[in-house]
PDB file of C-alpha atoms in Angstrom:
ATOM      1  CA  MET Q   1      -0.130  -0.181  -0.100  1.00 86.00           C
ATOM      2  CA  TYR Q   2       1.407   3.445  -0.885  1.00 92.00           C
ATOM      3  CA  GLN Q   3       1.088   7.067   0.350  1.00 95.00           C
ATOM      4  CA  THR Q   4      -1.550   9.081  -1.162  1.00 97.00           C
ATOM      5  CA  THR Q   5      -2.475  12.508  -2.261  1.00 98.00           C
ATOM      6  CA  ILE Q   6      -5.243  14.047  -4.300  1.00 98.00           C
ATOM      7  CA  GLN Q   7      -5.236  13.855  -8.072  1.00 98.00           C
ATOM      8  CA  LYS Q   8      -5.990  17.563  -8.500  1.00 98.00           C
ATOM      9  CA  SER Q   9      -6.610  20.813  -6.734  1.00 98.00           C
ATOM     10  CA  ALA Q  10      -9.962  22.124  -5.715  1.00 98.00           C
ATOM     11  CA  GLU Q  11     -11.553  24.778  -3.743  1.00 98.00           C
ATOM     12  CA  LEU Q  12     -14.629  25.799  -2.110  1.00 97.00           C
ATOM     13  CA  VAL Q  13     -15.926  28.908  -0.191  1.00 97.00           C
ATOM     14  CA  GLY Q  14     -17.760  29.073   3.160  1.00 96.00           C
ATOM     15  CA  ILE Q  15     -18.290  31.319   6.216  1.00 94.00           C
ATOM     16  CA  GLY Q  16     -15.935  31.152   9.091  1.00 92.00           C
ATOM     17  CA  LEU Q  17     -17.817  30.118  12.209  1.00 87.00           C
ATOM     18  CA  HIS Q  18     -16.503  32.872  14.586  1.00 81.00           C
ATOM     19  CA  LYS Q  19     -15.945  35.827  12.301  1.00 82.00           C
ATOM     20  CA  GLY Q  20     -18.843  34.897  10.132  1.00 86.00           C
ATOM     21  CA  SER Q  21     -16.775  36.320   7.139  1.00 90.00           C
ATOM     22  CA  PRO Q  22     -16.607  34.281   3.681  1.00 95.00           C
ATOM     23  CA  VAL Q  23     -13.336  32.162   3.620  1.00 97.00           C
ATOM     24  CA  LYS Q  24     -11.708  30.404   0.471  1.00 98.00           C
ATOM     25  CA  LEU Q  25     -10.369  26.933   0.898  1.00 98.00           C
ATOM     26  CA  ARG Q  26      -8.258  25.295  -1.518  1.00 98.00           C
ATOM     27  CA  ILE Q  27      -6.574  21.584  -1.336  1.00 98.00           C
ATOM     28  CA  GLU Q  28      -3.472  20.713  -3.403  1.00 98.00           C
ATOM     29  CA  PRO Q  29      -1.237  17.621  -4.152  1.00 98.00           C
ATOM     30  CA  LEU Q  30       1.988  17.163  -2.295  1.00 98.00           C
ATOM     31  CA  GLU Q  31       4.868  14.683  -2.717  1.00 98.00           C
ATOM     32  CA  ALA Q  32       5.536  11.865  -0.631  1.00 96.00           C
ATOM     33  CA  ASN Q  33       6.437  12.275   2.977  1.00 95.00           C
ATOM     34  CA  SER Q  34       5.354  15.868   3.175  1.00 97.00           C
ATOM     35  CA  GLY Q  35       2.369  15.364   5.245  1.00 97.00           C
ATOM     36  CA  ILE Q  36      -0.454  17.716   5.773  1.00 98.00           C
ATOM     37  CA  VAL Q  37       0.568  21.379   5.651  1.00 98.00           C
ATOM     38  CA  PHE Q  38      -1.803  24.099   6.121  1.00 98.00           C
ATOM     39  CA  TYR Q  39      -0.944  27.741   4.664  1.00 98.00           C
ATOM     40  CA  ARG Q  40      -2.471  31.028   5.301  1.00 98.00           C
ATOM     41  CA  SER Q  41      -2.174  32.991   2.182  1.00 98.00           C
ATOM     42  CA  ASP Q  42      -3.034  36.100   3.483  1.00 96.00           C
ATOM     43  CA  VAL Q  43      -0.028  36.338   5.657  1.00 97.00           C
ATOM     44  CA  ASP Q  44       1.996  33.781   3.904  1.00 97.00           C
ATOM     45  CA  VAL Q  45       2.624  31.586   6.816  1.00 97.00           C
ATOM     46  CA  ALA Q  46       2.899  27.744   6.521  1.00 98.00           C
ATOM     47  CA  ILE Q  47       1.776  25.591   9.440  1.00 98.00           C
ATOM     48  CA  PRO Q  48       2.479  21.799   9.488  1.00 97.00           C
ATOM     49  CA  LEU Q  49      -0.111  19.439  11.007  1.00 97.00           C
ATOM     50  CA  LYS Q  50       1.866  18.781  14.222  1.00 95.00           C
ATOM     51  CA  PRO Q  51       1.065  18.422  17.570  1.00 94.00           C
ATOM     52  CA  GLU Q  52       3.598  21.142  18.877  1.00 95.00           C
ATOM     53  CA  ASN Q  53       1.730  23.740  16.640  1.00 96.00           C
ATOM     54  CA  VAL Q  54      -1.334  23.443  18.473  1.00 97.00           C
ATOM     55  CA  VAL Q  55      -2.212  26.440  20.349  1.00 97.00           C
ATOM     56  CA  ASP Q  56      -5.567  26.535  21.732  1.00 95.00           C
ATOM     57  CA  THR Q  57      -8.468  23.524  22.366  1.00 95.00           C
ATOM     58  CA  LYS Q  58     -10.960  25.229  24.389  1.00 89.00           C
ATOM     59  CA  MET Q  59     -13.521  25.365  21.636  1.00 85.00           C
ATOM     60  CA  ALA Q  60     -11.868  23.698  18.503  1.00 91.00           C
ATOM     61  CA  THR Q  61      -8.709  22.664  17.718  1.00 96.00           C
ATOM     62  CA  VAL Q  62      -6.392  25.449  16.598  1.00 96.00           C
ATOM     63  CA  ILE Q  63      -2.945  25.592  15.109  1.00 97.00           C
ATOM     64  CA  GLY Q  64      -0.491  28.374  14.850  1.00 97.00           C
ATOM     65  CA  LYS Q  65       2.699  29.676  14.102  1.00 96.00           C
ATOM     66  CA  ASN Q  66       4.690  32.947  14.361  1.00 94.00           C
ATOM     67  CA  GLY Q  67       1.668  34.599  16.146  1.00 95.00           C
ATOM     68  CA  HIS Q  68      -0.895  33.524  13.055  1.00 97.00           C
ATOM     69  CA  ILE Q  69      -3.276  30.932  13.533  1.00 97.00           C
ATOM     70  CA  ILE Q  70      -6.072  28.631  11.913  1.00 97.00           C
ATOM     71  CA  SER Q  71      -8.988  27.658  13.671  1.00 95.00           C
ATOM     72  CA  THR Q  72     -11.586  24.872  13.562  1.00 95.00           C
ATOM     73  CA  ILE Q  73      -9.513  22.516  11.568  1.00 97.00           C
ATOM     74  CA  GLU Q  74     -10.894  19.347  12.735  1.00 97.00           C
ATOM     75  CA  HIS Q  75     -13.910  18.765  10.542  1.00 98.00           C
ATOM     76  CA  LEU Q  76     -11.686  19.019   7.387  1.00 98.00           C
ATOM     77  CA  LEU Q  77      -8.959  16.701   9.022  1.00 98.00           C
ATOM     78  CA  SER Q  78     -11.539  14.308   9.924  1.00 98.00           C
ATOM     79  CA  ALA Q  79     -12.456  13.641   6.328  1.00 98.00           C
ATOM     80  CA  VAL Q  80      -8.886  13.826   5.191  1.00 98.00           C
ATOM     81  CA  TYR Q  81      -8.146  11.217   7.682  1.00 96.00           C
ATOM     82  CA  ALA Q  82     -10.917   9.000   6.751  1.00 97.00           C
ATOM     83  CA  TYR Q  83      -9.919   9.109   3.182  1.00 97.00           C
ATOM     84  CA  GLY Q  84      -6.519   8.000   4.257  1.00 95.00           C
ATOM     85  CA  ILE Q  85      -4.683  11.044   2.535  1.00 97.00           C
ATOM     86  CA  ASP Q  86      -1.058  11.542   3.530  1.00 97.00           C
ATOM     87  CA  ASN Q  87       0.023  14.500   1.838  1.00 98.00           C
ATOM     88  CA  LEU Q  88      -1.875  17.628   1.419  1.00 98.00           C
ATOM     89  CA  LYS Q  89      -1.546  21.180   1.272  1.00 98.00           C
ATOM     90  CA  ILE Q  90      -4.692  23.222   2.679  1.00 98.00           C
ATOM     91  CA  THR Q  91      -4.741  26.946   1.891  1.00 98.00           C
ATOM     92  CA  VAL Q  92      -7.004  29.359   3.523  1.00 98.00           C
ATOM     93  CA  ASP Q  93      -7.303  33.240   3.211  1.00 97.00           C
ATOM     94  CA  ALA Q  94      -8.267  33.804   6.694  1.00 96.00           C
ATOM     95  CA  ASP Q  95      -7.519  32.525  10.283  1.00 95.00           C
ATOM     96  CA  GLU Q  96     -10.222  29.861  10.244  1.00 96.00           C
ATOM     97  CA  VAL Q  97     -11.403  26.800   8.153  1.00 97.00           C
ATOM     98  CA  PRO Q  98     -15.160  27.430   6.551  1.00 97.00           C
ATOM     99  CA  VAL Q  99     -17.640  25.638   8.942  1.00 95.00           C
ATOM    100  CA  MET Q 100     -20.027  24.506   5.770  1.00 97.00           C
ATOM    101  CA  ASP Q 101     -22.886  22.979   7.410  1.00 96.00           C
ATOM    102  CA  GLY Q 102     -21.178  21.779  10.749  1.00 96.00           C
ATOM    103  CA  SER Q 103     -20.157  18.469   9.571  1.00 98.00           C
ATOM    104  CA  SER Q 104     -17.507  17.034   7.350  1.00 98.00           C
ATOM    105  CA  ALA Q 105     -19.890  16.075   4.420  1.00 98.00           C
ATOM    106  CA  SER Q 106     -18.950  18.888   2.382  1.00 98.00           C
ATOM    107  CA  TYR Q 107     -15.260  18.084   2.890  1.00 98.00           C
ATOM    108  CA  CYS Q 108     -15.919  14.566   1.586  1.00 98.00           C
ATOM    109  CA  ILE Q 109     -17.234  15.962  -1.586  1.00 98.00           C
ATOM    110  CA  LEU Q 110     -14.320  18.216  -2.181  1.00 98.00           C
ATOM    111  CA  LEU Q 111     -11.939  15.234  -1.741  1.00 98.00           C
ATOM    112  CA  ASP Q 112     -14.244  12.885  -3.979  1.00 98.00           C
ATOM    113  CA  GLU Q 113     -13.845  15.888  -6.619  1.00 98.00           C
ATOM    114  CA  ALA Q 114     -10.291  15.983  -6.076  1.00 98.00           C
ATOM    115  CA  GLY Q 115      -9.949  12.231  -6.308  1.00 98.00           C
ATOM    116  CA  ILE Q 116      -7.169  10.110  -4.634  1.00 97.00           C
ATOM    117  CA  ALA Q 117      -3.604   9.380  -6.243  1.00 97.00           C
ATOM    118  CA  GLU Q 118      -1.037   6.949  -5.061  1.00 95.00           C
ATOM    119  CA  LEU Q 119       2.275   8.295  -4.743  1.00 96.00           C
ATOM    120  CA  ASP Q 120       5.971   6.061  -5.022  1.00 93.00           C
ATOM    121  CA  ALA Q 121       6.539   5.743  -1.690  1.00 93.00           C
ATOM    122  CA  PRO Q 122       5.007   3.138   1.183  1.00 92.00           C
ATOM    123  CA  LYS Q 123       2.192   4.135   3.363  1.00 93.00           C
ATOM    124  CA  LYS Q 124       3.505   4.591   7.210  1.00 93.00           C
ATOM    125  CA  VAL Q 125       0.727   3.663   9.799  1.00 93.00           C
ATOM    126  CA  MET Q 126       1.336   3.751  13.632  1.00 95.00           C
ATOM    127  CA  ARG Q 127       0.282   0.510  15.618  1.00 94.00           C
ATOM    128  CA  ILE Q 128      -0.910   1.409  19.229  1.00 96.00           C
ATOM    129  CA  LYS Q 129       1.258  -0.919  21.579  1.00 97.00           C
ATOM    130  CA  LYS Q 130       0.418   0.140  24.992  1.00 97.00           C
ATOM    131  CA  ASP Q 131      -2.736   1.728  26.730  1.00 98.00           C
ATOM    132  CA  VAL Q 132      -2.208   5.369  26.772  1.00 98.00           C
ATOM    133  CA  GLU Q 133      -5.319   7.442  28.842  1.00 98.00           C
ATOM    134  CA  ILE Q 134      -5.762  10.926  29.907  1.00 98.00           C
ATOM    135  CA  LYS Q 135      -8.448  11.227  32.642  1.00 98.00           C
ATOM    136  CA  GLU Q 136     -10.079  14.425  34.197  1.00 97.00           C
ATOM    137  CA  GLY Q 137     -12.402  13.515  36.833  1.00 96.00           C
ATOM    138  CA  GLU Q 138     -15.044  11.245  35.184  1.00 95.00           C
ATOM    139  CA  LYS Q 139     -13.842  12.217  31.589  1.00 97.00           C
ATOM    140  CA  TYR Q 140     -11.506  10.274  29.664  1.00 98.00           C
ATOM    141  CA  VAL Q 141      -9.814   9.422  26.444  1.00 98.00           C
ATOM    142  CA  LYS Q 142      -7.890   6.338  25.619  1.00 98.00           C
ATOM    143  CA  LEU Q 143      -5.983   4.695  23.123  1.00 98.00           C
ATOM    144  CA  SER Q 144      -5.405   0.862  23.387  1.00 98.00           C
ATOM    145  CA  PRO Q 145      -3.994  -2.011  21.169  1.00 97.00           C
ATOM    146  CA  SER Q 146      -6.360  -3.603  18.615  1.00 94.00           C
ATOM    147  CA  PRO Q 147      -6.007  -5.410  15.162  1.00 89.00           C
ATOM    148  CA  ASP Q 148      -8.749  -2.881  14.040  1.00 88.00           C
ATOM    149  CA  LEU Q 149      -9.486   0.741  14.365  1.00 93.00           C
ATOM    150  CA  ASN Q 150     -12.448   1.589  16.120  1.00 96.00           C
ATOM    151  CA  TYR Q 151     -14.089   4.719  17.760  1.00 98.00           C
ATOM    152  CA  ASP Q 152     -15.967   3.932  20.997  1.00 98.00           C
ATOM    153  CA  PHE Q 153     -17.589   7.365  22.569  1.00 98.00           C
ATOM    154  CA  THR Q 154     -19.965   8.029  25.125  1.00 98.00           C
ATOM    155  CA  ILE Q 155     -21.589  11.304  26.004  1.00 98.00           C
ATOM    156  CA  LYS Q 156     -23.567  12.646  28.832  1.00 96.00           C
ATOM    157  CA  PHE Q 157     -25.674  15.990  29.094  1.00 94.00           C
ATOM    158  CA  PRO Q 158     -28.363  16.849  31.387  1.00 92.00           C
ATOM    159  CA  HIS Q 159     -30.572  17.815  28.621  1.00 94.00           C
ATOM    160  CA  PRO Q 160     -33.783  16.025  27.721  1.00 95.00           C
ATOM    161  CA  VAL Q 161     -32.934  15.718  24.071  1.00 96.00           C
ATOM    162  CA  ILE Q 162     -29.234  14.305  24.579  1.00 96.00           C
ATOM    163  CA  GLN Q 163     -28.904  12.591  28.038  1.00 95.00           C
ATOM    164  CA  GLU Q 164     -26.449   9.757  27.614  1.00 97.00           C
ATOM    165  CA  GLN Q 165     -25.672   8.457  24.195  1.00 98.00           C
ATOM    166  CA  ALA Q 166     -22.916   5.872  23.083  1.00 98.00           C
ATOM    167  CA  TYR Q 167     -21.682   4.793  19.661  1.00 98.00           C
ATOM    168  CA  VAL Q 168     -19.151   2.426  18.305  1.00 98.00           C
ATOM    169  CA  LEU Q 169     -17.788   2.882  14.878  1.00 98.00           C
ATOM    170  CA  LYS Q 170     -15.928   0.023  13.339  1.00 97.00           C
ATOM    171  CA  PHE Q 171     -13.767   2.279  10.987  1.00 96.00           C
ATOM    172  CA  THR Q 172     -13.761   2.213   7.247  1.00 95.00           C
ATOM    173  CA  LYS Q 173     -13.864   4.716   4.767  1.00 96.00           C
ATOM    174  CA  GLU Q 174     -17.631   3.761   3.777  1.00 96.00           C
ATOM    175  CA  SER Q 175     -18.636   3.574   7.304  1.00 97.00           C
ATOM    176  CA  TYR Q 176     -17.200   7.215   8.199  1.00 98.00           C
ATOM    177  CA  LYS Q 177     -19.391   8.545   4.971  1.00 98.00           C
ATOM    178  CA  LYS Q 178     -22.291   6.624   6.016  1.00 98.00           C
ATOM    179  CA  GLU Q 179     -22.490   6.977   9.728  1.00 98.00           C
ATOM    180  CA  ILE Q 180     -20.332   9.890  10.885  1.00 98.00           C
ATOM    181  CA  ALA Q 181     -19.539  12.810   7.952  1.00 98.00           C
ATOM    182  CA  ARG Q 182     -23.139  14.117   8.069  1.00 98.00           C
ATOM    183  CA  ALA Q 183     -23.445  14.349  11.949  1.00 98.00           C
ATOM    184  CA  ARG Q 184     -23.242  18.337  12.814  1.00 98.00           C
ATOM    185  CA  THR Q 185     -21.742  20.158  15.461  1.00 95.00           C
ATOM    186  CA  PHE Q 186     -23.974  21.376  18.233  1.00 94.00           C
ATOM    187  CA  GLY Q 187     -24.302  23.818  20.892  1.00 90.00           C
ATOM    188  CA  PHE Q 188     -26.685  25.582  23.234  1.00 91.00           C
ATOM    189  CA  LEU Q 189     -28.625  28.690  22.881  1.00 89.00           C
ATOM    190  CA  HIS Q 190     -27.170  30.455  25.658  1.00 86.00           C
ATOM    191  CA  GLU Q 191     -23.830  29.275  24.881  1.00 84.00           C
ATOM    192  CA  VAL Q 192     -24.204  30.867  21.462  1.00 80.00           C
ATOM    193  CA  GLN Q 193     -25.592  34.232  23.012  1.00 81.00           C
ATOM    194  CA  TYR Q 194     -22.498  34.460  25.261  1.00 78.00           C
ATOM    195  CA  LEU Q 195     -20.143  33.781  22.709  1.00 76.00           C
ATOM    196  CA  ARG Q 196     -21.654  36.465  20.550  1.00 78.00           C
ATOM    197  CA  SER Q 197     -21.392  38.925  23.232  1.00 82.00           C
ATOM    198  CA  LYS Q 198     -17.609  38.112  23.116  1.00 77.00           C
ATOM    199  CA  GLY Q 199     -17.440  38.720  19.277  1.00 75.00           C
ATOM    200  CA  LEU Q 200     -17.210  35.226  18.679  1.00 70.00           C
ATOM    201  CA  ALA Q 201     -19.710  32.685  16.738  1.00 75.00           C
ATOM    202  CA  LEU Q 202     -20.789  35.244  14.287  1.00 80.00           C
ATOM    203  CA  GLY Q 203     -21.169  32.872  11.674  1.00 86.00           C
ATOM    204  CA  GLY Q 204     -22.994  30.198  13.608  1.00 84.00           C
ATOM    205  CA  SER Q 205     -26.618  29.725  12.730  1.00 88.00           C
ATOM    206  CA  LEU Q 206     -29.153  26.997  12.379  1.00 91.00           C
ATOM    207  CA  GLU Q 207     -27.576  26.439   8.786  1.00 92.00           C
ATOM    208  CA  ASN Q 208     -24.243  24.981  10.341  1.00 93.00           C
ATOM    209  CA  ALA Q 209     -24.992  23.629  13.867  1.00 93.00           C
ATOM    210  CA  VAL Q 210     -27.522  21.813  15.942  1.00 95.00           C
ATOM    211  CA  VAL Q 211     -28.721  24.506  18.514  1.00 94.00           C
ATOM    212  CA  LEU Q 212     -30.726  23.815  21.402  1.00 95.00           C
ATOM    213  CA  ASP Q 213     -32.563  25.644  24.115  1.00 93.00           C
ATOM    214  CA  GLU Q 214     -33.333  24.356  27.636  1.00 92.00           C
ATOM    215  CA  LYS Q 215     -35.918  21.801  26.352  1.00 93.00           C
ATOM    216  CA  LYS Q 216     -35.665  21.257  22.628  1.00 96.00           C
ATOM    217  CA  ILE Q 217     -33.985  21.733  19.100  1.00 96.00           C
ATOM    218  CA  LEU Q 218     -34.551  24.659  17.653  1.00 95.00           C
ATOM    219  CA  ASN Q 219     -33.515  23.445  14.079  1.00 95.00           C
ATOM    220  CA  PRO Q 220     -36.746  23.270  12.131  1.00 95.00           C
ATOM    221  CA  GLU Q 221     -35.537  20.065  10.055  1.00 96.00           C
ATOM    222  CA  GLY Q 222     -34.589  18.189  13.077  1.00 97.00           C
ATOM    223  CA  LEU Q 223     -31.873  15.823  13.457  1.00 97.00           C
ATOM    224  CA  ARG Q 224     -30.023  13.711  10.710  1.00 98.00           C
ATOM    225  CA  PHE Q 225     -29.447  10.927  13.199  1.00 98.00           C
ATOM    226  CA  PRO Q 226     -31.381  10.200  16.591  1.00 96.00           C
ATOM    227  CA  ASP Q 227     -27.665  10.438  18.168  1.00 97.00           C
ATOM    228  CA  GLU Q 228     -26.337  12.820  16.008  1.00 98.00           C
ATOM    229  CA  PHE Q 229     -24.460  14.412  19.078  1.00 98.00           C
ATOM    230  CA  VAL Q 230     -22.278  11.583  19.853  1.00 98.00           C
ATOM    231  CA  ARG Q 231     -21.667  10.905  16.203  1.00 98.00           C
ATOM    232  CA  HIS Q 232     -20.317  14.437  15.824  1.00 98.00           C
ATOM    233  CA  LYS Q 233     -18.167  13.654  18.738  1.00 98.00           C
ATOM    234  CA  ILE Q 234     -16.454  10.620  16.904  1.00 98.00           C
ATOM    235  CA  LEU Q 235     -16.081  13.007  13.912  1.00 98.00           C
ATOM    236  CA  ASP Q 236     -14.238  15.621  16.087  1.00 98.00           C
ATOM    237  CA  ALA Q 237     -12.226  12.731  17.559  1.00 98.00           C
ATOM    238  CA  ILE Q 238     -11.298  11.530  14.406  1.00 98.00           C
ATOM    239  CA  GLY Q 239      -9.913  14.874  13.241  1.00 98.00           C
ATOM    240  CA  ASP Q 240      -8.289  15.682  16.424  1.00 97.00           C
ATOM    241  CA  MET Q 241      -6.328  12.297  16.429  1.00 97.00           C
ATOM    242  CA  SER Q 242      -4.941  13.025  12.517  1.00 96.00           C
ATOM    243  CA  LEU Q 243      -2.641  15.222  14.674  1.00 96.00           C
ATOM    244  CA  ILE Q 244      -0.539  11.994  15.099  1.00 96.00           C
ATOM    245  CA  GLY Q 245       0.441  12.546  11.738  1.00 94.00           C
ATOM    246  CA  MET Q 246      -0.476   9.146  10.156  1.00 94.00           C
ATOM    247  CA  ASN Q 247      -3.293   6.671  10.369  1.00 94.00           C
ATOM    248  CA  PHE Q 248      -3.292   4.349  13.118  1.00 94.00           C
ATOM    249  CA  ILE Q 249      -4.238   1.157  14.125  1.00 93.00           C
ATOM    250  CA  GLY Q 250      -5.975   0.570  17.550  1.00 95.00           C
ATOM    251  CA  ASN Q 251      -8.893   1.332  19.714  1.00 97.00           C
ATOM    252  CA  TYR Q 252      -9.999   4.774  20.495  1.00 98.00           C
ATOM    253  CA  GLU Q 253     -12.201   5.171  23.601  1.00 98.00           C
ATOM    254  CA  ALA Q 254     -13.720   8.138  25.226  1.00 98.00           C
ATOM    255  CA  MET Q 255     -16.043   9.368  27.830  1.00 98.00           C
ATOM    256  CA  ALA Q 256     -17.330  13.143  27.317  1.00 97.00           C
ATOM    257  CA  GLY Q 257     -13.913  13.587  25.430  1.00 97.00           C
ATOM    258  CA  SER Q 258     -12.831  16.984  24.330  1.00 97.00           C
ATOM    259  CA  HIS Q 259     -10.623  18.998  21.723  1.00 97.00           C
ATOM    260  CA  ASP Q 260      -8.121  19.510  24.740  1.00 97.00           C
ATOM    261  CA  LEU Q 261      -8.164  15.861  25.992  1.00 98.00           C
ATOM    262  CA  ASN Q 262      -7.775  14.660  22.377  1.00 98.00           C
ATOM    263  CA  HIS Q 263      -4.739  16.862  22.282  1.00 97.00           C
ATOM    264  CA  LYS Q 264      -3.136  15.564  25.550  1.00 98.00           C
ATOM    265  CA  LEU Q 265      -3.618  12.335  24.342  1.00 98.00           C
ATOM    266  CA  THR Q 266      -1.742  12.597  21.124  1.00 97.00           C
ATOM    267  CA  LEU Q 267       1.239  14.483  23.328  1.00 97.00           C
ATOM    268  CA  ALA Q 268       1.271  11.425  25.841  1.00 98.00           C
ATOM    269  CA  LEU Q 269       1.166   8.971  22.954  1.00 98.00           C
ATOM    270  CA  LEU Q 270       4.005  10.485  21.068  1.00 97.00           C
ATOM    271  CA  GLU Q 271       6.216  11.264  24.127  1.00 96.00           C
ATOM    272  CA  ASP Q 272       7.341   7.598  24.807  1.00 97.00           C
ATOM    273  CA  ALA Q 273       8.315   5.393  21.618  1.00 96.00           C
ATOM    274  CA  GLU Q 274       7.328   2.253  23.700  1.00 97.00           C
ATOM    275  CA  ASN Q 275       3.513   3.350  23.166  1.00 98.00           C
ATOM    276  CA  TYR Q 276       3.655   2.545  19.687  1.00 97.00           C
ATOM    277  CA  GLU Q 277       5.646   1.607  16.565  1.00 96.00           C
ATOM    278  CA  VAL Q 278       5.545   2.986  12.990  1.00 95.00           C
ATOM    279  CA  ILE Q 279       5.035   0.308  10.153  1.00 91.00           C
ATOM    280  CA  GLU Q 280       5.216   0.113   6.357  1.00 88.00           C
ATOM    281  CA  VAL Q 281       2.234  -1.559   5.374  1.00 79.00           C
ATOM    282  CA  VAL Q 282       2.911  -4.572   3.263  1.00 69.00           C
ATOM    283  CA  GLY Q 283       1.310  -8.007   3.110  1.00 62.00           C
ATOM    284  CA  GLU Q 284      -1.851  -9.179   4.790  1.00 59.00           C
ATOM    285  CA  LYS Q 285      -2.235  -6.141   6.634  1.00 60.00           C
ATOM    286  CA  MET Q 286      -1.944  -4.015   3.392  1.00 65.00           C
ATOM    287  CA  ARG Q 287      -5.132  -5.928   1.979  1.00 69.00           C
ATOM    288  CA  GLU Q 288      -6.892  -5.173   5.045  1.00 68.00           C
ATOM    289  CA  LEU Q 289      -6.032  -1.613   5.081  1.00 70.00           C
ATOM    290  CA  GLU Q 290      -6.861  -1.209   1.391  1.00 71.00           C
ATOM    291  CA  LYS Q 291     -10.079  -2.432   2.046  1.00 71.00           C
ATOM    292  CA  ALA Q 292     -10.822   0.042   4.879  1.00 73.00           C
ATOM    293  CA  TYR Q 293     -10.041   2.962   2.743  1.00 74.00           C
ATOM    294  CA  ALA Q 294     -11.378   1.922  -0.632  1.00 67.00           C
TER     295      ALA Q 294
END
């Protein structure tokens, strides 16, 4: 199995969640062993996708360099990771990635338009060798050895529409597109009002998020899945874990996980080389992974 990039460049324009202004995003092919690189065209700054470049995780995963940031990268990265893309240049002309409809479905369509191209270099995958866990009170995120890739997520919210939800994704590209990609981000009306008072979430609307008041969903069309909330948490987790720098084989488990806990998990994983091994994908495992990303 070989490393991949995209066959051709593709672009879209969407609204930035926090500033509410149009953002142009363009994806372009990169050669083998380049990784995922973000580029701010408005300030001429390139930011490689690495855990050490994460500068904020309060409401989204934010990377930065030399005082310049790119916010809300997780939905796009979730799709890129699900498609098994190893090398990609992502250019934006502002400090955030377009929110689109609050899911990663638009980015799946963009990647389908761009197409996948194989490169002349073996694909590298990280195999989890030891349990790695970050725990804060009842909340935790955990990686553990497994012959497959699964995402097992549980959430609890004291809200009548959400309450406790759990979902397990047995990962393949197709299961991701069918079960996860369309799940939208969500928030509570009082939080949106507070953020707007601080000059944030100016682009947030019922067009790009599921919004709840104290008792119900405000979106007139309702939910895309009965458990859309926990499915979106898996979408976020897949994007956050892409900061590892490659696809991995193992089990991800979370109870009320967050961008912050996911970031701490990637750091904890990478700080000890005994936790993992990087393998070049050949033989029987190659055929299994080829099926997963077909």
